[in-house]
Short mmCIF file of C-alpha atoms and ligand atoms in Angstrom, two decimals:
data_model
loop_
_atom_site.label_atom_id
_atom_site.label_comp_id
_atom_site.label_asym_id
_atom_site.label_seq_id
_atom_site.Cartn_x
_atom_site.Cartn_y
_atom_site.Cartn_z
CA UNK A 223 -32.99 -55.66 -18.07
CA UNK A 224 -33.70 -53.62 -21.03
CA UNK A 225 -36.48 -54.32 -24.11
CA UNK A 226 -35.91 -53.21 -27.19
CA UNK A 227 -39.01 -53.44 -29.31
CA UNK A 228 -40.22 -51.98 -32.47
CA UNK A 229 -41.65 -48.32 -31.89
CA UNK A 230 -44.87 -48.98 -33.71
CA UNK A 231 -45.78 -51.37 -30.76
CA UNK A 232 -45.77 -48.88 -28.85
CA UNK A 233 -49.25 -47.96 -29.08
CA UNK A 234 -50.12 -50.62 -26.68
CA UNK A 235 -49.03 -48.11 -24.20
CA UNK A 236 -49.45 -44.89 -25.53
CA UNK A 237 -53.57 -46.09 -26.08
CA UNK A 238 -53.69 -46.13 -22.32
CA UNK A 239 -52.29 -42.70 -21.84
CA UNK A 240 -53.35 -39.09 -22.54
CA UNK A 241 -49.52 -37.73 -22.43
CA UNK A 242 -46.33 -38.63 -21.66
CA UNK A 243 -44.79 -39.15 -18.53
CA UNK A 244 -47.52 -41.05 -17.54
CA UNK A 245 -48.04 -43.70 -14.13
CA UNK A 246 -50.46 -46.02 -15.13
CA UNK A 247 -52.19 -47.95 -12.20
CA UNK A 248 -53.55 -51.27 -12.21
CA UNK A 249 -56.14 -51.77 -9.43
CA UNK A 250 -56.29 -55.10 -10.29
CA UNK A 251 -52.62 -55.52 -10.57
CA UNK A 252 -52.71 -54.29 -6.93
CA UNK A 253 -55.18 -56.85 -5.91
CA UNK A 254 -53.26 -59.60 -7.13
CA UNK A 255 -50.17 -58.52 -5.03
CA UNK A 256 -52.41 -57.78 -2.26
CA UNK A 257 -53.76 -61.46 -2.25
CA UNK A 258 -50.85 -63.21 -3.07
CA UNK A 259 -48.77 -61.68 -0.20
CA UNK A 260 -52.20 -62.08 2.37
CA UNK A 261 -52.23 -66.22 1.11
CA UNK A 262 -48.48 -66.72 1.30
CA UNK A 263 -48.60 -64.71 5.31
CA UNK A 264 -51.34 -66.46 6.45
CA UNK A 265 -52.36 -65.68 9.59
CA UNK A 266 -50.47 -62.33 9.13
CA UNK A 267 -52.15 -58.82 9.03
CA UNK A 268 -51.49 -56.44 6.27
CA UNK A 269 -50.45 -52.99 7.06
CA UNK A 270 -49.50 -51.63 3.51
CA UNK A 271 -47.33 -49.33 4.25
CA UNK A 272 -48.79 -45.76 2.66
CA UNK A 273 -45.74 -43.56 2.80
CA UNK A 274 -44.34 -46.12 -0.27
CA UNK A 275 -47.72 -44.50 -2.70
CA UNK A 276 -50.02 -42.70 -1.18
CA UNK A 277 -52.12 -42.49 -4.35
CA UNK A 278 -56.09 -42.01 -3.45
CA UNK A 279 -56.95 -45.19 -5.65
CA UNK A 280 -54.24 -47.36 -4.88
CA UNK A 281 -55.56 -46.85 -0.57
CA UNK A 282 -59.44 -47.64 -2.35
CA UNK A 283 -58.20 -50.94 -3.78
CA UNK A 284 -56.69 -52.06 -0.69
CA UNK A 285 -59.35 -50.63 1.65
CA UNK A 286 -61.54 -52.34 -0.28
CA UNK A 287 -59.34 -55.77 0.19
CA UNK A 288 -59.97 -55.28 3.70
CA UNK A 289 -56.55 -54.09 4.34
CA UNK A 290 -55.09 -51.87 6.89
CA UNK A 291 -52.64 -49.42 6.90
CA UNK A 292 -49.31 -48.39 8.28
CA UNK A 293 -48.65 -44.52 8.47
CA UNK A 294 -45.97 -42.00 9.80
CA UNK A 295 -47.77 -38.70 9.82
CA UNK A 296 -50.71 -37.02 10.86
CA UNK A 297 -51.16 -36.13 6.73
CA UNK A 298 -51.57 -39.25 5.93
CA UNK A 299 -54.24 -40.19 8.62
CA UNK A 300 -55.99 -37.11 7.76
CA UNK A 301 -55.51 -38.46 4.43
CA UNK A 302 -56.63 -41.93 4.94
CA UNK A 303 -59.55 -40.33 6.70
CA UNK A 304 -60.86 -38.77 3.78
CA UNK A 305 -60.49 -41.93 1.66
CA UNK A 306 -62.92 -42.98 4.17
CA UNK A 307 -60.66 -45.39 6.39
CA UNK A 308 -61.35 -45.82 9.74
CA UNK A 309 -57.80 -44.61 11.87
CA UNK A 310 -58.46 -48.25 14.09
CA UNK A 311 -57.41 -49.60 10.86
CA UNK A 312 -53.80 -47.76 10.75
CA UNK A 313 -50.96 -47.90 13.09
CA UNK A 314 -48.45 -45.22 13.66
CA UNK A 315 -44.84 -46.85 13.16
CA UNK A 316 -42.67 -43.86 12.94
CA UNK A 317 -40.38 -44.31 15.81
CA UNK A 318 -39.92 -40.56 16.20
CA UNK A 319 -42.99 -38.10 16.76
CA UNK A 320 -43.40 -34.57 18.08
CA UNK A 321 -45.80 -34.04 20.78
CA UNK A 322 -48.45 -31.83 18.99
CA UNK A 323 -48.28 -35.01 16.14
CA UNK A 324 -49.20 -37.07 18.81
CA UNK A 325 -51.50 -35.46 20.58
CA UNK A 326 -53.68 -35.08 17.05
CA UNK A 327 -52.70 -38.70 16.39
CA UNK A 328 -54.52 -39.85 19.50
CA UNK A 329 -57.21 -37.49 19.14
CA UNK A 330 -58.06 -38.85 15.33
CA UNK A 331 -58.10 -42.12 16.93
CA UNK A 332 -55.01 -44.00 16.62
CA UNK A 333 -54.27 -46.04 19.26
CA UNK A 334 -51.01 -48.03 17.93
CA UNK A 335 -48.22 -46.17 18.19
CA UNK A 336 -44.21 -46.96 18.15
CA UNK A 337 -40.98 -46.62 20.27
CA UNK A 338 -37.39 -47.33 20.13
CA UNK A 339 -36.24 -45.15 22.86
CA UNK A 340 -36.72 -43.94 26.13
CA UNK A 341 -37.29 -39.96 25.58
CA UNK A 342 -40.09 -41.28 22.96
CA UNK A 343 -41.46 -43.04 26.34
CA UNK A 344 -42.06 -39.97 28.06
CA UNK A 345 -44.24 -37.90 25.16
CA UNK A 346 -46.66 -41.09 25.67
CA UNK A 347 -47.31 -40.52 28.98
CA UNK A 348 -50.29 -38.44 29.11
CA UNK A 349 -51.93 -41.20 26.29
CA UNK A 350 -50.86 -44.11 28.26
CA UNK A 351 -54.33 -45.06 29.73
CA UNK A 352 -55.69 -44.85 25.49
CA UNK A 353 -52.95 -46.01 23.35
CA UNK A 354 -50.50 -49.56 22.77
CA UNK A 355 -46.93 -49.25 21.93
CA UNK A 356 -44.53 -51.13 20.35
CA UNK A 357 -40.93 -51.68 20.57
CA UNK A 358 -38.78 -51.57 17.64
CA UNK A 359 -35.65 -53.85 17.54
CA UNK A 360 -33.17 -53.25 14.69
CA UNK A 361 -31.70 -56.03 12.93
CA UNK A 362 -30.42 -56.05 9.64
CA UNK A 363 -30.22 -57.50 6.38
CA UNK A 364 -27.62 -58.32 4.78
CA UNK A 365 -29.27 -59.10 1.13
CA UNK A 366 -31.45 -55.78 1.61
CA UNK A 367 -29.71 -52.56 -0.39
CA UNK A 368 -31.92 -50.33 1.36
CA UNK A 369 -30.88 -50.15 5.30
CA UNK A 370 -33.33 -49.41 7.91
CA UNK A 371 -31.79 -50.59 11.24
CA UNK A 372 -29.13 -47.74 12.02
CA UNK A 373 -31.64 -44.68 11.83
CA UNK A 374 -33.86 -46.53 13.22
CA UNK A 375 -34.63 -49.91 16.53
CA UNK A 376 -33.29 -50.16 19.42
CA UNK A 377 -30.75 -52.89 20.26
CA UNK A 378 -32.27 -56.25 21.05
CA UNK A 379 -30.24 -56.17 24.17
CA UNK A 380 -31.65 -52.98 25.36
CA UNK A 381 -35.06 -54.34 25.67
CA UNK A 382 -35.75 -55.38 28.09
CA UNK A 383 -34.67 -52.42 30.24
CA UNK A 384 -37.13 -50.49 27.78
CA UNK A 385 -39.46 -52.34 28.45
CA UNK A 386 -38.72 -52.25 32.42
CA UNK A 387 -38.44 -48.02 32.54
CA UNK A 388 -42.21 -48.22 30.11
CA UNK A 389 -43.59 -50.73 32.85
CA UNK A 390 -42.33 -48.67 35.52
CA UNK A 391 -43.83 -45.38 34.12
CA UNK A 392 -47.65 -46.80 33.27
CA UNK A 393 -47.06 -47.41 29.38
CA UNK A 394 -47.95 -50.87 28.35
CA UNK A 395 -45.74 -51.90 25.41
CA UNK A 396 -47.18 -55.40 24.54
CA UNK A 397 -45.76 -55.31 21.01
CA UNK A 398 -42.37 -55.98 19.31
CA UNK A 399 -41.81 -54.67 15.96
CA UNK A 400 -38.91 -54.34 13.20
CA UNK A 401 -37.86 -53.77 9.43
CA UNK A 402 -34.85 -55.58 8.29
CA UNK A 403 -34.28 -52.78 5.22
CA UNK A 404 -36.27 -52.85 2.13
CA UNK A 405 -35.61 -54.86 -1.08
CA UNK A 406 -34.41 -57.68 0.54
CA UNK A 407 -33.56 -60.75 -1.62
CA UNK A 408 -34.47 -63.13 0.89
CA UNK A 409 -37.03 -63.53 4.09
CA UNK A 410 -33.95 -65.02 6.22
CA UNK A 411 -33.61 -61.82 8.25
CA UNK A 412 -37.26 -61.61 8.92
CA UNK A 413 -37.65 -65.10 10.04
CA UNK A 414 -34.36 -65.12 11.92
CA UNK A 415 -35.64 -61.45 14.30
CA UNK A 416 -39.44 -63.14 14.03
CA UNK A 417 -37.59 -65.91 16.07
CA UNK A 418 -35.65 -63.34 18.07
CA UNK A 419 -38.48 -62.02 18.98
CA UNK A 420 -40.64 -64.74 20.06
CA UNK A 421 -37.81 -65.65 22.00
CA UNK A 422 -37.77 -62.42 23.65
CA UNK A 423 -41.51 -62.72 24.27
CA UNK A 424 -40.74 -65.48 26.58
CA UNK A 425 -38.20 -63.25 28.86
CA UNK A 426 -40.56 -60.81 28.91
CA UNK A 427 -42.76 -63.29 30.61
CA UNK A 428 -40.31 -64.39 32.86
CA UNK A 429 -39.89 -61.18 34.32
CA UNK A 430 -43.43 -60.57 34.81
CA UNK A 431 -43.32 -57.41 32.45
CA UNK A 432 -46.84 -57.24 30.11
CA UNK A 433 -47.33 -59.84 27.94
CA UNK A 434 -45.93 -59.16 24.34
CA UNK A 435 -49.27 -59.81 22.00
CA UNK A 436 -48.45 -58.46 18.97
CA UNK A 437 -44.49 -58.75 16.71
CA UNK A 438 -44.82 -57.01 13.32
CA UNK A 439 -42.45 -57.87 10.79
CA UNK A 440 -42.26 -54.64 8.92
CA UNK A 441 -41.83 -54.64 5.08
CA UNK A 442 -38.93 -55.32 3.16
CA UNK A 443 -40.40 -57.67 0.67
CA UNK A 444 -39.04 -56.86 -2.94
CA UNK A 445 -40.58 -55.71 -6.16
CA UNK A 446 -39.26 -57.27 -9.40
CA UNK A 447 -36.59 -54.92 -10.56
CA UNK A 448 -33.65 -55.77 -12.69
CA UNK A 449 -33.21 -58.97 -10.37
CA UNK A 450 -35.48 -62.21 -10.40
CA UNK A 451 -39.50 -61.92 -10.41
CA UNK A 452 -41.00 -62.24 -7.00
CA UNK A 453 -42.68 -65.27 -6.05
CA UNK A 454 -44.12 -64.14 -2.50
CA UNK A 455 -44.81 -67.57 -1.76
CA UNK A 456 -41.19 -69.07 -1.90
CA UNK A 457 -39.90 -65.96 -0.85
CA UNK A 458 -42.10 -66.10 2.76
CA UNK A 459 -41.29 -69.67 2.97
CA UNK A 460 -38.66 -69.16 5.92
CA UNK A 461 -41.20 -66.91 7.89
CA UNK A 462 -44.08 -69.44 7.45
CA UNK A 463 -41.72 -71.89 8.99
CA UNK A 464 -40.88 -69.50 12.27
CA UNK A 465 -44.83 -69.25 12.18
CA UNK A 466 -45.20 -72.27 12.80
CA UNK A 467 -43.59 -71.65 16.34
CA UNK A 468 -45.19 -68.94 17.28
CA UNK A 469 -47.65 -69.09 20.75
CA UNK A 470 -51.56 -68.54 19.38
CA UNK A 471 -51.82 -65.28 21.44
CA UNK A 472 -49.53 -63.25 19.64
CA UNK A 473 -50.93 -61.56 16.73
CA UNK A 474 -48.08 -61.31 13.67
CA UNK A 475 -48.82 -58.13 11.52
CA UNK A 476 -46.59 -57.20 8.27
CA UNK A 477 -46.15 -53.57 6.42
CA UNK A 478 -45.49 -54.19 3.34
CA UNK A 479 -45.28 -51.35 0.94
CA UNK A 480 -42.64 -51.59 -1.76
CA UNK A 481 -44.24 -55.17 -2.77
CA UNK A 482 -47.49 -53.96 -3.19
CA UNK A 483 -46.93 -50.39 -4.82
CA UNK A 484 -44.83 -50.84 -7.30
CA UNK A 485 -45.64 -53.78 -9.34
CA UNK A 486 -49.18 -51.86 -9.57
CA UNK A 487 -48.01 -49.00 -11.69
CA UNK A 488 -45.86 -48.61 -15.01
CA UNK A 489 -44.37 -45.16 -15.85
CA UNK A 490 -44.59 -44.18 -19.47
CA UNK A 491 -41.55 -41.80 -21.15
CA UNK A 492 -40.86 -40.07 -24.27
CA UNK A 493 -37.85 -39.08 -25.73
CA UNK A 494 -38.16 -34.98 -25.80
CA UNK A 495 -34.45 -34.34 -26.79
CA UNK A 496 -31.11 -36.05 -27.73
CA UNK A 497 -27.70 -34.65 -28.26
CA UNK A 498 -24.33 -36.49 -30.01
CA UNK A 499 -22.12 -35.52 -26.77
CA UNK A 500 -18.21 -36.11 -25.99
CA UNK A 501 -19.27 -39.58 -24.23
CA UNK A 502 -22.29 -39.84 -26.47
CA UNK A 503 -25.26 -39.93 -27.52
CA UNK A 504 -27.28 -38.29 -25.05
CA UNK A 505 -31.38 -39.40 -25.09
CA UNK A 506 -33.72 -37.08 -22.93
CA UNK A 507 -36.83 -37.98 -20.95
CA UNK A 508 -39.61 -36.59 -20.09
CA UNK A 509 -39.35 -37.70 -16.12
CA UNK A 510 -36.08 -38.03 -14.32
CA UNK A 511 -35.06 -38.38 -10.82
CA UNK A 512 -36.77 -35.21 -9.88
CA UNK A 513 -39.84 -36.72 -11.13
CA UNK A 514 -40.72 -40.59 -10.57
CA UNK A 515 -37.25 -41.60 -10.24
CA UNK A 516 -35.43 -40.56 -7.32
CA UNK A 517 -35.24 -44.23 -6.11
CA UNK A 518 -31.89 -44.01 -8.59
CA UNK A 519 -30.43 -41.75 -6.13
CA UNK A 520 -32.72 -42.35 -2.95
CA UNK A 521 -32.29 -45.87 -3.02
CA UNK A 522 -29.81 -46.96 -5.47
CA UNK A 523 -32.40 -48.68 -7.71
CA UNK A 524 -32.78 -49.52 -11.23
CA UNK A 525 -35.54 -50.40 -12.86
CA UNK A 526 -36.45 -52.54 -15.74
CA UNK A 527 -36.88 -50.72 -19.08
CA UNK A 528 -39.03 -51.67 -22.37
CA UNK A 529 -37.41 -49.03 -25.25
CA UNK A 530 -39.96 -48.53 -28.39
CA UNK A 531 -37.77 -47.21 -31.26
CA UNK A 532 -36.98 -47.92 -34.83
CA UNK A 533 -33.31 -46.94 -33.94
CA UNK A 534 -31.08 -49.23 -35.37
CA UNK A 535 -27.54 -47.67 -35.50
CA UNK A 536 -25.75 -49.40 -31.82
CA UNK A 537 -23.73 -46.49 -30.08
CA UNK A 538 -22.38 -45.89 -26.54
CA UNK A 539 -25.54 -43.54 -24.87
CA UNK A 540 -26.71 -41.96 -21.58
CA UNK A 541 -30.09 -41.36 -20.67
CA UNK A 542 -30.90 -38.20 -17.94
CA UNK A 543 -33.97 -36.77 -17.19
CA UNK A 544 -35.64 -33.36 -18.39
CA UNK A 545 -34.42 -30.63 -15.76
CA UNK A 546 -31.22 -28.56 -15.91
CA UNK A 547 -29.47 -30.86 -13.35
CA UNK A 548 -26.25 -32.61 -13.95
CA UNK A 549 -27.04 -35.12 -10.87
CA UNK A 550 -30.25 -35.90 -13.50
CA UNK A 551 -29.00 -38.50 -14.75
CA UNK A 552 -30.86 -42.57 -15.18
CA UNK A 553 -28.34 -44.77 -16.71
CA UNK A 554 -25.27 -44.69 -18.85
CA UNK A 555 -24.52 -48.02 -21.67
CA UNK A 556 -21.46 -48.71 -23.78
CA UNK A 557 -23.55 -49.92 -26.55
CA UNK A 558 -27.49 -48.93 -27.61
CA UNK A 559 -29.30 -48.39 -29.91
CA UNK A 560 -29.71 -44.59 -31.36
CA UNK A 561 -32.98 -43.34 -30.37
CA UNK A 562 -34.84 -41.36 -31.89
CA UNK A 563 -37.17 -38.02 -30.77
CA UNK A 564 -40.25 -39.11 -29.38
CA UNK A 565 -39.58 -42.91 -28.96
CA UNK A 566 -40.74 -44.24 -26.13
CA UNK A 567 -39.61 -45.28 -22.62
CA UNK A 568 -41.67 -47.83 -20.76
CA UNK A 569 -40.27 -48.46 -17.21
CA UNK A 570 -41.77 -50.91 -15.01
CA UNK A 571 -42.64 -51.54 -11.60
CA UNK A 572 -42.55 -48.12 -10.90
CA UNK A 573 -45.21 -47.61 -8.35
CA UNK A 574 -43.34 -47.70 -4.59
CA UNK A 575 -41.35 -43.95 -3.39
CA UNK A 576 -41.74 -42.63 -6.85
CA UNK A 577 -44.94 -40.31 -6.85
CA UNK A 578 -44.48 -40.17 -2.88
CA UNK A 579 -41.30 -38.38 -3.60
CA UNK A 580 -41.79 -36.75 -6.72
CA UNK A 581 -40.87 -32.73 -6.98
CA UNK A 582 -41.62 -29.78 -8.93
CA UNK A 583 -38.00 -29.21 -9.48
CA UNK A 584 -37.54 -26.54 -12.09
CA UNK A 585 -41.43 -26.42 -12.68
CA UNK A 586 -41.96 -29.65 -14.17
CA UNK A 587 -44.84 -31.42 -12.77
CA UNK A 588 -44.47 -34.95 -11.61
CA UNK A 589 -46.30 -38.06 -14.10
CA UNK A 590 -49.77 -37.85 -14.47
CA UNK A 591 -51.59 -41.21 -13.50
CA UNK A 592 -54.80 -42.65 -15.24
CA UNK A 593 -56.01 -46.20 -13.92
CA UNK A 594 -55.68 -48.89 -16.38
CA UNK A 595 -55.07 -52.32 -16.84
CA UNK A 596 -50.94 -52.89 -17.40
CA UNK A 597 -50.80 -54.87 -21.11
CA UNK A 598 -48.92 -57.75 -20.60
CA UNK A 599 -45.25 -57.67 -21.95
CA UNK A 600 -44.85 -58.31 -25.43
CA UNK A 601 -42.88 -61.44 -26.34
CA UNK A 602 -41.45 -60.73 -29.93
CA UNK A 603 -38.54 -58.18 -29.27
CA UNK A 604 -35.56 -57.45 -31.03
CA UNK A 605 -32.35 -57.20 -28.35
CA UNK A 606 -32.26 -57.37 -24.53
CA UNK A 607 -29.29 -55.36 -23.11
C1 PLP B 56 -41.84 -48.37 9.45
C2 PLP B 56 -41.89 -48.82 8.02
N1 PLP B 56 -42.77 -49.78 7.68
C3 PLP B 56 -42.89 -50.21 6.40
C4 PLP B 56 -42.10 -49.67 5.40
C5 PLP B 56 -42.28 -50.19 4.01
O1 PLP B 56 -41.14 -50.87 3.61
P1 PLP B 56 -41.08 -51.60 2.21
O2 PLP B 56 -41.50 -50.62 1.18
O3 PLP B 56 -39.67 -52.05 2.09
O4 PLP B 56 -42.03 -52.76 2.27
C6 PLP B 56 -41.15 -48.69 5.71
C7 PLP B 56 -40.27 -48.12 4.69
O5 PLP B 56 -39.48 -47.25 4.89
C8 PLP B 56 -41.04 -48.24 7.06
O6 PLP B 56 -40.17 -47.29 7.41
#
């Protein structure tokens, strides 16, 4: 969904910011997200899920929430570390590690680390008396564009003779763990493997293998893009309900990341060139998907835009970013209005694998971010496209 609002309100953004392209982060934004996802999981631990922002402030605010952390290098628990967090409040979910990553993983103080194979069995070894391992099952989502089960889970009917070789070999894997794919437009996937799981749980039992104690969920739970806003509490509903079933001495933990980061940042744009092309007018920004946007290509994403221009003339248009890359490209409309130079480009929920990913690409420097509250959206505007 696109905005189109006069450019003189577009001080309301351009107050907050000393130069364009500009994140601005909204600790209490993040708070908000952080506590509405906590009360509609209850019982659930929070893992929020740093590779999706790793931004210094944005781990504060949620340290400070009490939350923990899910991470998938040794950077970012040496990172984490510095921010002060305590490495008994992160587990290590990457499925696939090399030993020396381990090894320094271990020796930080990490003791929660995962596996969806039997060669990652074997670098555990020497850590088995020290560390507790999890299983990841794939299953997938359907509704979610971003999929996470063929890289990565083992097949639920391969686990239980995972679990037997990890028995048999001294590693105690007393967790189950999955993501369904991120983005998804429904929890139906997550409640259905929850209930896999559990199920599982039982078998496990039966055979006298460890007891299973802990079943993340993973992340997966969406941002508001161009599609609906997120209600976390309708949207958890069907995992509450599995909840319900679940035995009290099995711990349920969550990662989310995507849910969290984005909503807490806005990225601010200017227009810094435009061209009347063959297919065109062509309007270009100051960030592009070398910058904050490679979810376009990464991920498929889009993102919702507020446009501040005085532009009144409708023509068809592409936007693209600022380097000298075709592939730069973040949108293309039939009909638009003709901006003009340095109008600006609000886009929103733009917090989750945009600075994480970010380049230097052609020696432009990813947004700046300053921390400020996000001004809420401004009713009176002239055309939605
Ligand atoms: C292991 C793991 N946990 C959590 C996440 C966060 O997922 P999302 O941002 O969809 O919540 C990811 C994303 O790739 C992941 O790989």
């Amino acid at each position: 969904m696109i905005d189109v609002l006069p450019r003189e309100s577009a001080s309301i953004w351009l107050d907050l910011i000393e130069t364009t392209p500009s994140l601005v982060f909204d600790p209490a934004m993040c708070r908000h997200k952080w506590g509405a996802l906590t009360k509609a999981l209850p019982g659930v631990a929070l893992y929020y899920a740093v590779k999706s922002n790793p931004y210094p402030d944005l781990i504060n605010t949620i340290a400070a929430e009490g939350g923990c952390f899910d991470v998938a290098s040794l950077a970012e628990i040496k990172m984490l570390e510095n921010q002060g967090v305590h490495p008994s409040r992160m587990i290590h979910t990457h499925p696939i590690k090399t030993d020396v990553e381990i090894e320094r993983a271990v020796n930080s103080g990490v003791i929660t680390f995962v596996v969806d194979n039997v060669d990652e069995l074997w670098k555990l070894i020497p850590y088995r008396h020290v560390i507790q391992v999890m299983l990841r099952l794939s299953f997938i989502a359907p509704d979610a564009p971003i999929d996470l089960s063929r890289k990565f889970g083992a097949p639920v009917q391969d686990a239980l003779s995972i679990l037997d070789v990890a028995n048999d070999s001294g590693i105690r894997i007393n967790g189950l763990c999955f993501h369904v794919g991120s983005q998804a437009a429904t929890a139906n996937t997550h409640a259905d493997a929850l209930a896999t799981c559990l199920k599982l749980s039982e078998k496990v039992k039966e055979k006298g293998l460890p007891d299973i104690v802990r079943i993340d969920i993973g992340g997966g739970f969406p941002a508001h893009y161009i599609s609906e806003p997120v209600d976390f509490d309708s949207f958890c509903a069907p995992i509450r309900e599995v909840l319900t079933n679940a035995p009290d001495h099995i711990q349920v933990l969550a990662e989310p990341g995507r849910a969290i980061s984005a909503p807490s940042m806005a990225l601010v744009c200017k227009v810094i060139g435009r061209a009347k092309r063959r297919d065109g007018w062509w309007f270009y920004l100051d960030d592009g998907v070398y910058g904050a946007q490679s979810g376009r290509i990464f991920d498929g994403m889009h993102y919702r835009m507020s446009v501040f221009t005085s532009g009144n003339e409708q023509a068809p248009c592409v936007f693209a970013g600022p380097t000298c890359d075709s592939i730069d490209e973040l949108g293309r409309y039939p009909e638009f209005p003709v901006l003009n130079m340095n109008d600006i480009i609000v886009f929103h929920e733009m917090g989750a694998y945009t600075l994480a990913s970010a380049t230097q690409f052609n020696g432009i420097a990813p947004p700046a971010v300053v921390n400020r509250a996000l001004p809420s959206q401004i009713r009176e505007h002239r055309r939605t496209f």
